[in-house]
Coordinates of C-alpha atoms in Angstrom, one line a residue:
X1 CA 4.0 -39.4 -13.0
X2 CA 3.6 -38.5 -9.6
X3 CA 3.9 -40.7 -6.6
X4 CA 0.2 -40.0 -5.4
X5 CA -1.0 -40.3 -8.8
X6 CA -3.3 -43.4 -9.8
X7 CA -1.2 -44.2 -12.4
X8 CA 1.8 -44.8 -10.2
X9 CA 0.0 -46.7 -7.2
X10 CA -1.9 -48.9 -9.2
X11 CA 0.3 -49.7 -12.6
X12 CA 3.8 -48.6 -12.1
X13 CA 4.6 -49.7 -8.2
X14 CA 2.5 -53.0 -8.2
X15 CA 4.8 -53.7 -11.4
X16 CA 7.7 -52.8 -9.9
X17 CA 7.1 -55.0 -6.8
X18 CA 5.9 -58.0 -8.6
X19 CA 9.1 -58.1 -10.6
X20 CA 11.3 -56.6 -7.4
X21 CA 10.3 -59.6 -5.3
X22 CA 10.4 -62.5 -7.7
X23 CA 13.7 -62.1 -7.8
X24 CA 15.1 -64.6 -5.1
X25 CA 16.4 -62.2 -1.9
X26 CA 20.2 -63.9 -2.5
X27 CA 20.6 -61.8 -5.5
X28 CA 20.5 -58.7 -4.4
X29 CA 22.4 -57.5 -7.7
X30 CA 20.0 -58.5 -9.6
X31 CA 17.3 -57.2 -7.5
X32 CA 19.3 -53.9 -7.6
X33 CA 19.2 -53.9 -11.1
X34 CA 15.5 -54.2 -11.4
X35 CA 15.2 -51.3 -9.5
X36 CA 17.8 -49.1 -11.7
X37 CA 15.9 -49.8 -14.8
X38 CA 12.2 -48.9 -13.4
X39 CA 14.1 -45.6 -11.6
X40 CA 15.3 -45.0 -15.6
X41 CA 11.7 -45.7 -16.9
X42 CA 9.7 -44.2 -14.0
X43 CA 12.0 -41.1 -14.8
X44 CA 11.8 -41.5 -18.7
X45 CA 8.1 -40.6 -18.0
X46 CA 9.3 -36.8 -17.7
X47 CA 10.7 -36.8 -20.9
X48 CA 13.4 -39.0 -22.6
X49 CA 15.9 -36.0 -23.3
X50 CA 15.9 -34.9 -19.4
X51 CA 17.4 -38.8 -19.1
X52 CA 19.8 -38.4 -21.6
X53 CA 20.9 -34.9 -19.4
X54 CA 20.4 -36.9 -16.2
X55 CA 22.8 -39.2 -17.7
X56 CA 25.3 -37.0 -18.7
X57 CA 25.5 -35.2 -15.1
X58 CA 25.9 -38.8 -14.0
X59 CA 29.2 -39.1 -16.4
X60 CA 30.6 -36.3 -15.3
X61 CA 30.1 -36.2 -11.4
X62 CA 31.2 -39.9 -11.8
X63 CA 34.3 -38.7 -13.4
X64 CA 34.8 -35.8 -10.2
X65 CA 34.5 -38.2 -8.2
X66 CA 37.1 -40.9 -9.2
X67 CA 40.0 -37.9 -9.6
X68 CA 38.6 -36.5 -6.2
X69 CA 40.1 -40.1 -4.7
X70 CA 42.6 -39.8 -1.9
X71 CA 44.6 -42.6 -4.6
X72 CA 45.8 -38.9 -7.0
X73 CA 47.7 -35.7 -5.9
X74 CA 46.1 -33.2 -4.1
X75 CA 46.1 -31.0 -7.1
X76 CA 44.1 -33.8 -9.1
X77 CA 42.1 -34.2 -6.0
X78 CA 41.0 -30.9 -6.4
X79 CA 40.5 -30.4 -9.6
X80 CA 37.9 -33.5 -9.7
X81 CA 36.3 -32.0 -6.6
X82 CA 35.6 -28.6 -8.2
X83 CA 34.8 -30.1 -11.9
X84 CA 31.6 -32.2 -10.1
X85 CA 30.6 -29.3 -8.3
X86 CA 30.7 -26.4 -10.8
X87 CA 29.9 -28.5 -14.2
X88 CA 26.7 -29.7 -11.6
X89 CA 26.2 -26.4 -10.7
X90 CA 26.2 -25.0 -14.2
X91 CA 23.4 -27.2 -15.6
X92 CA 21.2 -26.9 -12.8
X93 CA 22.0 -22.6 -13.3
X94 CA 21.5 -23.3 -17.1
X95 CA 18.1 -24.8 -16.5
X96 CA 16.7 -23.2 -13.6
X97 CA 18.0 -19.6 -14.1
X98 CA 18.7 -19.2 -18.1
X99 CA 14.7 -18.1 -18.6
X100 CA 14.7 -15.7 -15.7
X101 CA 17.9 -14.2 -16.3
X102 CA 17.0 -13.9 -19.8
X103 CA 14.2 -11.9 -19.6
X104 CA 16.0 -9.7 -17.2
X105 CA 18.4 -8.9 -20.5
X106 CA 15.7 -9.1 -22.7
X107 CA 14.0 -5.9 -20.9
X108 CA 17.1 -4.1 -21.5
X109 CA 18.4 -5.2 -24.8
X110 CA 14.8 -6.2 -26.2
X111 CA 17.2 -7.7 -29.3
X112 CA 18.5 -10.3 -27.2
X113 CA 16.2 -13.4 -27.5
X114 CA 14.8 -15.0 -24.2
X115 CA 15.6 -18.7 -23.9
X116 CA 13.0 -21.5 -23.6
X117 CA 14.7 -23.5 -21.8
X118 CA 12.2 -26.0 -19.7
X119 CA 13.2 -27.3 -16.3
X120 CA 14.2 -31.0 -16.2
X121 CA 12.2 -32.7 -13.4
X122 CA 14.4 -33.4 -9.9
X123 CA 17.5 -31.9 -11.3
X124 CA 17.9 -30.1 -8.0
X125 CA 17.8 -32.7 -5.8
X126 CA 19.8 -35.4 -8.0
X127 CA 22.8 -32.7 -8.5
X128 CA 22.5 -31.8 -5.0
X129 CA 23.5 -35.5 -4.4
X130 CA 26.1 -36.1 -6.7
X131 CA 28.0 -32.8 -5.4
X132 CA 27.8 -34.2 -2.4
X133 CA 28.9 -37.0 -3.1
X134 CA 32.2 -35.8 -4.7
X135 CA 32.4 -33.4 -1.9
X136 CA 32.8 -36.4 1.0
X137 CA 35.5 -38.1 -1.6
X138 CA 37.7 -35.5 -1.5
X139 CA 37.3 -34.7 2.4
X140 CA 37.7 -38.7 2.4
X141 CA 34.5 -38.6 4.2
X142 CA 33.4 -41.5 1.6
X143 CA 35.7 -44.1 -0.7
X144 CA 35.7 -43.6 -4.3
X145 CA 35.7 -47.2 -5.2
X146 CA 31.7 -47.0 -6.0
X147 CA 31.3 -49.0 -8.9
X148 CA 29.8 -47.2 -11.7
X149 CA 26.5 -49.2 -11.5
X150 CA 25.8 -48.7 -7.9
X151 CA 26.7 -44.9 -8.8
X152 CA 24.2 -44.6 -11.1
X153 CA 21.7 -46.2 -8.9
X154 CA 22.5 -43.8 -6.0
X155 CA 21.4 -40.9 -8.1
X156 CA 18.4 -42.3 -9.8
X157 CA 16.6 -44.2 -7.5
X158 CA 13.3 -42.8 -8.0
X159 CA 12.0 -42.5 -4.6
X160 CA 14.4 -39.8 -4.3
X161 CA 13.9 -38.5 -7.5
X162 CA 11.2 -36.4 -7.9
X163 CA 11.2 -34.2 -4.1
X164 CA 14.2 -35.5 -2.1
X165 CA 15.1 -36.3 0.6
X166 CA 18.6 -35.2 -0.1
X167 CA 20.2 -38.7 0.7
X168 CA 24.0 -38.9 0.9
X169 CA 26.1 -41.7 -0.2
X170 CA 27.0 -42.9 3.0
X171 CA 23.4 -44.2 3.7
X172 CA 22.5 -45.2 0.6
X173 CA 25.5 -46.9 -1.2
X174 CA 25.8 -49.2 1.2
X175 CA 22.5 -50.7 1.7
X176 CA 23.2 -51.6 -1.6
X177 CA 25.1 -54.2 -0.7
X178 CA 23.1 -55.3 2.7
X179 CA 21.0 -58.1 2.7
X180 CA 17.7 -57.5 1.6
X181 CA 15.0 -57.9 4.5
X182 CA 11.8 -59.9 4.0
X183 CA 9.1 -58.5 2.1
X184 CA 6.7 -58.7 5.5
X185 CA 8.8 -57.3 8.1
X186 CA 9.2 -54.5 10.2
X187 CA 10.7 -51.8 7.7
X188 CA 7.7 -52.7 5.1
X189 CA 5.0 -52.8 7.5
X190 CA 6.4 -48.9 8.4
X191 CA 6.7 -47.9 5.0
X192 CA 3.3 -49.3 4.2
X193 CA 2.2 -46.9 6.6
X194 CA 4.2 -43.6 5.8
X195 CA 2.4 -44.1 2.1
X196 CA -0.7 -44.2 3.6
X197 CA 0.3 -41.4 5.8
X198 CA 2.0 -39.5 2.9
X199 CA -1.5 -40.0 1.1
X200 CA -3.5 -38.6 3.4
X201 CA -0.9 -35.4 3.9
X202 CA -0.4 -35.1 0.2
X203 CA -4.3 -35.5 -1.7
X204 CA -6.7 -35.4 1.1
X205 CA -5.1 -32.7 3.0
X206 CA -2.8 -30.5 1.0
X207 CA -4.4 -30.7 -2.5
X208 CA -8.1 -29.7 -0.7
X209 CA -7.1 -26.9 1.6
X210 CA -5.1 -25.2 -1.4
X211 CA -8.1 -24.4 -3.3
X212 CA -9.5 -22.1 -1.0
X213 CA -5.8 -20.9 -0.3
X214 CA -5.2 -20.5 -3.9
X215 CA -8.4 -17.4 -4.3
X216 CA -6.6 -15.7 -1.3
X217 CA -3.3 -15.5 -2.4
X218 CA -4.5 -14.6 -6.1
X219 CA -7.0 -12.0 -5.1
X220 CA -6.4 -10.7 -1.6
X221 CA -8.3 -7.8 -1.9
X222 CA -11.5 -9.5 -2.7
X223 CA -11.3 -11.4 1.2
X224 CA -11.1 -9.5 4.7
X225 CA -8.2 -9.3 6.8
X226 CA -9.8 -12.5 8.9
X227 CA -10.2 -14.6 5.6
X228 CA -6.7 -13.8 3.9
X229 CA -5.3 -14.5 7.5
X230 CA -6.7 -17.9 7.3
X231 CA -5.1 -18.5 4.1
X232 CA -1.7 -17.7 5.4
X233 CA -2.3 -20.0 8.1
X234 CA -3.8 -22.4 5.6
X235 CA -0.9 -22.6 3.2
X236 CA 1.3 -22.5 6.3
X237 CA 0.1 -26.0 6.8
X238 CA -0.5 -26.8 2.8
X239 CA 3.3 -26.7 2.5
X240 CA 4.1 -28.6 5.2
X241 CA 1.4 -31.5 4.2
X242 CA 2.5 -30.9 0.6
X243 CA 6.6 -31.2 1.4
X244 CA 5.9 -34.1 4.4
X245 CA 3.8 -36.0 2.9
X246 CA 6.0 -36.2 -0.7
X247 CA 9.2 -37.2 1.8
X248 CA 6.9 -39.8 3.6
X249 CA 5.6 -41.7 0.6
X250 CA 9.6 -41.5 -0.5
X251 CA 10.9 -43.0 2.7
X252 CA 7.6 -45.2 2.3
X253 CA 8.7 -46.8 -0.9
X254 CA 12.0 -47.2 -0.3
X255 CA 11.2 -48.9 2.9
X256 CA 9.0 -51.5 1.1
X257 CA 12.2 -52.7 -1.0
X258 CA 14.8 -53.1 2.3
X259 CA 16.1 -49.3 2.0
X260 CA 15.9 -47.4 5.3
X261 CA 16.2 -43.3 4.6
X262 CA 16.6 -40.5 6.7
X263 CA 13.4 -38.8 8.5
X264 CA 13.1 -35.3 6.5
X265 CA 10.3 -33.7 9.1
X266 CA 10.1 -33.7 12.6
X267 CA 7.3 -32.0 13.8
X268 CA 8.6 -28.3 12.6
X269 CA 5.3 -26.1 13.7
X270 CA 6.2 -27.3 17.4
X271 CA 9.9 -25.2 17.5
X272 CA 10.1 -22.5 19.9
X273 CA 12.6 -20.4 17.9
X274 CA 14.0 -20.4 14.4
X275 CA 17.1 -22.2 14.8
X276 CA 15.3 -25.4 15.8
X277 CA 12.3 -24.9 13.0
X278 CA 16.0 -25.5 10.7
X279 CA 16.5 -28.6 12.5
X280 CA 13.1 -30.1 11.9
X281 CA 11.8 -28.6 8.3
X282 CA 12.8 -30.2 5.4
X283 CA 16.0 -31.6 7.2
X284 CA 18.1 -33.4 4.5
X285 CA 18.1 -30.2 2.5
X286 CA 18.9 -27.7 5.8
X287 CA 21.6 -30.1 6.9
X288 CA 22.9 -30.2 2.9
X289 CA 23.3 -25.6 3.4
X290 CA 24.7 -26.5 6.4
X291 CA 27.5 -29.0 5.5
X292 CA 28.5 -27.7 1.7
X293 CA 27.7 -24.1 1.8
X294 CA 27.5 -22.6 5.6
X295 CA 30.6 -24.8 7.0
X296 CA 32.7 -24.3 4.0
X297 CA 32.0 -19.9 4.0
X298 CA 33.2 -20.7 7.8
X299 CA 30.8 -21.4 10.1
X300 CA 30.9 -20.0 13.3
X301 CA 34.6 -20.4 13.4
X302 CA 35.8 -16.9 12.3
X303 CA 33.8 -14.2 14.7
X304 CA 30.5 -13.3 15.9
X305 CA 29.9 -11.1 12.9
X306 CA 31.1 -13.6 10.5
X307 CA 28.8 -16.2 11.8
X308 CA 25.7 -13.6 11.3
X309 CA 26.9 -13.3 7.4
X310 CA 27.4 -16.8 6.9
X311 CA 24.1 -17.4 8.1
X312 CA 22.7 -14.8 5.7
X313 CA 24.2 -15.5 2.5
X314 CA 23.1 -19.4 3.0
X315 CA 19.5 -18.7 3.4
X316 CA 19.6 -15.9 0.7
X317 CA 21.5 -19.3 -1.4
X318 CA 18.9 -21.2 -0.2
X319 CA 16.4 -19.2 -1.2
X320 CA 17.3 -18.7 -4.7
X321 CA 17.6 -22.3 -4.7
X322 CA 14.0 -22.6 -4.6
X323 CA 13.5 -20.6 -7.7
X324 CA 14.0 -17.9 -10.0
X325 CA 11.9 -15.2 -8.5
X326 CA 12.7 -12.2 -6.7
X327 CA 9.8 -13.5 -3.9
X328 CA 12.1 -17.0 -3.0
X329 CA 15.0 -14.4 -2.6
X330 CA 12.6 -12.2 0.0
X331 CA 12.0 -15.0 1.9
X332 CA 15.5 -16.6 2.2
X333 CA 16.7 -13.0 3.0
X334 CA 13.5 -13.3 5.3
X335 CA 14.7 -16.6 7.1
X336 CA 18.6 -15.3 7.2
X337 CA 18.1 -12.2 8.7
X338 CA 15.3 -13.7 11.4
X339 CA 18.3 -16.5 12.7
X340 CA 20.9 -13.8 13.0
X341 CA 18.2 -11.7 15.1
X342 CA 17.1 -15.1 16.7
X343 CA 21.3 -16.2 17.6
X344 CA 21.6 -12.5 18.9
X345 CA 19.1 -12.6 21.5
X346 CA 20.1 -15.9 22.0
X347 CA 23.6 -14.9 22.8
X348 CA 23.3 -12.2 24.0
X349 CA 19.8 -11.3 25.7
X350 CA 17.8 -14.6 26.6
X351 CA 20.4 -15.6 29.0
X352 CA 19.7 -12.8 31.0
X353 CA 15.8 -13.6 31.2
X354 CA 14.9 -15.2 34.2
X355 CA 12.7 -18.6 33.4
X356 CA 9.1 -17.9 33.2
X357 CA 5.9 -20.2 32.0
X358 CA 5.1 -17.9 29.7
X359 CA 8.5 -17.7 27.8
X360 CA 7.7 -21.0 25.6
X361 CA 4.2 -20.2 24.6
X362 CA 5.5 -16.8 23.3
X363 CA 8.6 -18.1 21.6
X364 CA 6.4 -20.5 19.9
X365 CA 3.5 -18.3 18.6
X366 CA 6.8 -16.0 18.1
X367 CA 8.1 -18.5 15.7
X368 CA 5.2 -19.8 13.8
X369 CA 4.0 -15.9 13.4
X370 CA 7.3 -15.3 11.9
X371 CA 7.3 -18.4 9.9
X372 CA 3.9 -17.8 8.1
X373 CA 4.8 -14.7 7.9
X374 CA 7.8 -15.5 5.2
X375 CA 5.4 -18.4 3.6
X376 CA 3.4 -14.9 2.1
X377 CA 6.5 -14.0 0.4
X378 CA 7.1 -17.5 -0.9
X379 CA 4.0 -18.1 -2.1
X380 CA 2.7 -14.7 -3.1
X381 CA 3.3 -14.4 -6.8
X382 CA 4.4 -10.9 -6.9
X383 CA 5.1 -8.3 -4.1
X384 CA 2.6 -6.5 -5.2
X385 CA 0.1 -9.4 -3.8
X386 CA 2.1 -10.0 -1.0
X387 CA 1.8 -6.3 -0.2
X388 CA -1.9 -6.6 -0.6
X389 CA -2.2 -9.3 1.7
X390 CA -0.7 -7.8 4.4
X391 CA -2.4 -4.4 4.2
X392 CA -6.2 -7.0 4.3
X393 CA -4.9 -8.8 7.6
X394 CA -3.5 -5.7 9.1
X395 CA -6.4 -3.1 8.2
X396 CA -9.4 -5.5 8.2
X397 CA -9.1 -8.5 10.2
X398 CA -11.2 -9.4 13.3
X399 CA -12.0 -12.3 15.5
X400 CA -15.8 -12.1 15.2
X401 CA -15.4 -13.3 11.8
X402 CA -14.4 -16.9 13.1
X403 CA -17.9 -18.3 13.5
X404 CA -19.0 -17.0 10.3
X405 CA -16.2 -18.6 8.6
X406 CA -16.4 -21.6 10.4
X407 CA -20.2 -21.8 9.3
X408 CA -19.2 -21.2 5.6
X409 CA -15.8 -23.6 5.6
X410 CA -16.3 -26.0 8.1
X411 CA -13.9 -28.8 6.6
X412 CA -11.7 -26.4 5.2
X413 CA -11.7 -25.3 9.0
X414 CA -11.2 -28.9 11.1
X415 CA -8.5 -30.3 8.5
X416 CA -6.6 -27.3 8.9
X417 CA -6.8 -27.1 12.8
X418 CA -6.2 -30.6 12.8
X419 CA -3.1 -30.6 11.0
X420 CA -1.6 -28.5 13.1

């Protein structure tokens, strides 16, 4: 069940809301627990083992997190810290990485079996949370008097669950305990609007222009240069329509009940160099690298060079985080090795540049060119087809094609120049 679906906007969230706001606003407890069992249900709709695992990673991070407390010894401390984080880590490897890496032996030692192993829906993002979550504890960023309850609420609550935004504990947690806000103010009139908006960015948009997308990146070599161009451009803006608009309908629905999250987009096409794309794409999961795996290899503490490596082994992390395929480790190799270039020339070039008119125009097209340019490699399903693509836009693409296309895909055409 998908938040766009039919089944969700017309059964499961008029439901939800009829049962959400009969409960009087004094008992917000109550009302809190209404929501936990529909995140539980609405989840339960993936499959009711992946909620029994989901449950289980709950238990255990919940566990970290109480001996990560400043109240034990800093041995304790640590040990809870690092038994949320790797036990996390090694059920979203498990289930994520067991098939790939199994077919990697499996070419070798053809008598080892390959494991079916089927990927449990928004374990990413909800052990992304909880580690965290643990994390802050022990850095005594966070208390670790969290109830279990209002625990178990923080990492189910199904706006969240399916696509993010990654939202820590310290925004979440406590709105728990706030006062709820009417049902017709402000915050709901605002997250009436980012579901609409999310609708619009995720079905009308997204889901159209990747049909024509999808026959470019499957065939390139039945398409000229111009065409497959336009489908890099296309899925350029299919991705950010798909990712945006998922993260508004989340902040949407969570903003109907009283709970106010973190913007995840802001406006990425418009940065002017790399750096700043980080800073507006898909920010609750750049700021999550940034804060529990780039900070912690060192930052920019330890040397010019060491900041350059720090920044390349998160986005080849990052990348892999994605999924299982050599292409999502191309492009985070892609996006680390273009911000080391791009904090170079920062450095160590641009300053030297006198100001011109021109400079922002290039370092945008700059940007975005580089930017699409890594979406092939993320979408492409082999390099093979990424290969071919590039060869098409490279040996066989011209301008006097536009019209033509325009002719032959005028919507196609005006919802993709509109979205950007």
């Amino acid at each position: 069940m998908v938040f766009s679906s039919a089944s969700f906007l017309i059964f499961f969230l008029p439901c939800l809301l009829v049962l959400y706001f009969l409960v009087p606003r004094r008992y917000r407890y109550l009302r809190n627990l209404v929501l936990l069992a529909f995140s539980l249900a609405f989840y339960a709709c993936g499959g009711p083992k992946f909620l029994l695992l989901m449950l289980l990673s709950i238990a255990i991070n919940y566990a970290g997190g109480l001996l990560a407390g400043p109240a034990h010894r800093p041995r304790t401390r640590r040990l809870g810290m690092t038994l949320a984080v790797v036990l996390g880590l090694a059920l979203l490897g498990w289930f994520k990485y067991a098939g790939f890496f199994g077919e990697m032996l499996h070419a070798l030692l053809p008598v080892v079996p390959v494991p079916q192993v089927t990927l449990p829906i928004g374990i990413s993002f909800y052990t992304f949370q909880a580690i965290s979550y643990a994390v802050d504890v022990y850095r005594r960023r966070f208390p670790a008097t969290t109830p279990l309850l209002e625990y178990t609420f923080y990492l189910t609550f199904f706006p969240l669950l399916m696509a993010g935004p990654i939202t820590r504990a310290e925004v979440l947690i406590p709105q728990e305990h706030a006062d709820p806000l009417p049902p017709r103010g402000p915050l709901a009139y605002q997250g009436l609007w980012l579901i609409l908006l999310g609708i619009v960015k995720k079905v009308i948009i997204a889901d159209y222009i990747a049909q024509y997308n999808n026959w470019i990146f499957d065939t390139p070599t039945d398409y000229t240069g111009f065409e497959c161009l336009m489908g890099v451009i296309g899925f350029s803006v299919q991705i950010f329509c798909d990712f945006s608009g998922y993260s508004d309908l989340a902040i949407g629905l969570a903003a109907l009940m009283g709970f106010r999250l973190q913007d995840n987009f802001r406006f990425p096409y418009q940065a002017t160099s790399l750096t700043e794309f980080w800073h507006r794409w898909h920010i609750s999961l750049s700021t999550w690298f940034r804060d529990y795996v780039y900070i912690p290899l060192g930052g920019n503490r330890r040397g010019e060079l060491r900041t350059y490596l720090n920044h390349l082994a998160t986005m080849l992390i990052a990348g892999v985080w994605h999924g299982a395929t050599g292409m999502f480790v191309v492009w985070g190799l892609l996006h680390g090795v273009g911000l080391v270039v791009n904090k170079f020339f920062h450095r160590h070039v641009f300053v030297q540049i006198p100001p011109s008119p021109f400079a922002k125009p290039l370092a945008w097209l700059t940007t975005f060119g580089y930017v699409a340019f890594a979406w092939i490699f993320f979408r492409a399903p082999s390099p093979t087809t990424a290969l071919q693509l590039l060869h098409q836009i490279s040996s066989d693409c011209s301008l006097t094609e536009f019209l033509p296309f325009l002719a032959a895909r005028p919507l196609w055409t005006v919802l993709t120049l509109v979205a950007l």
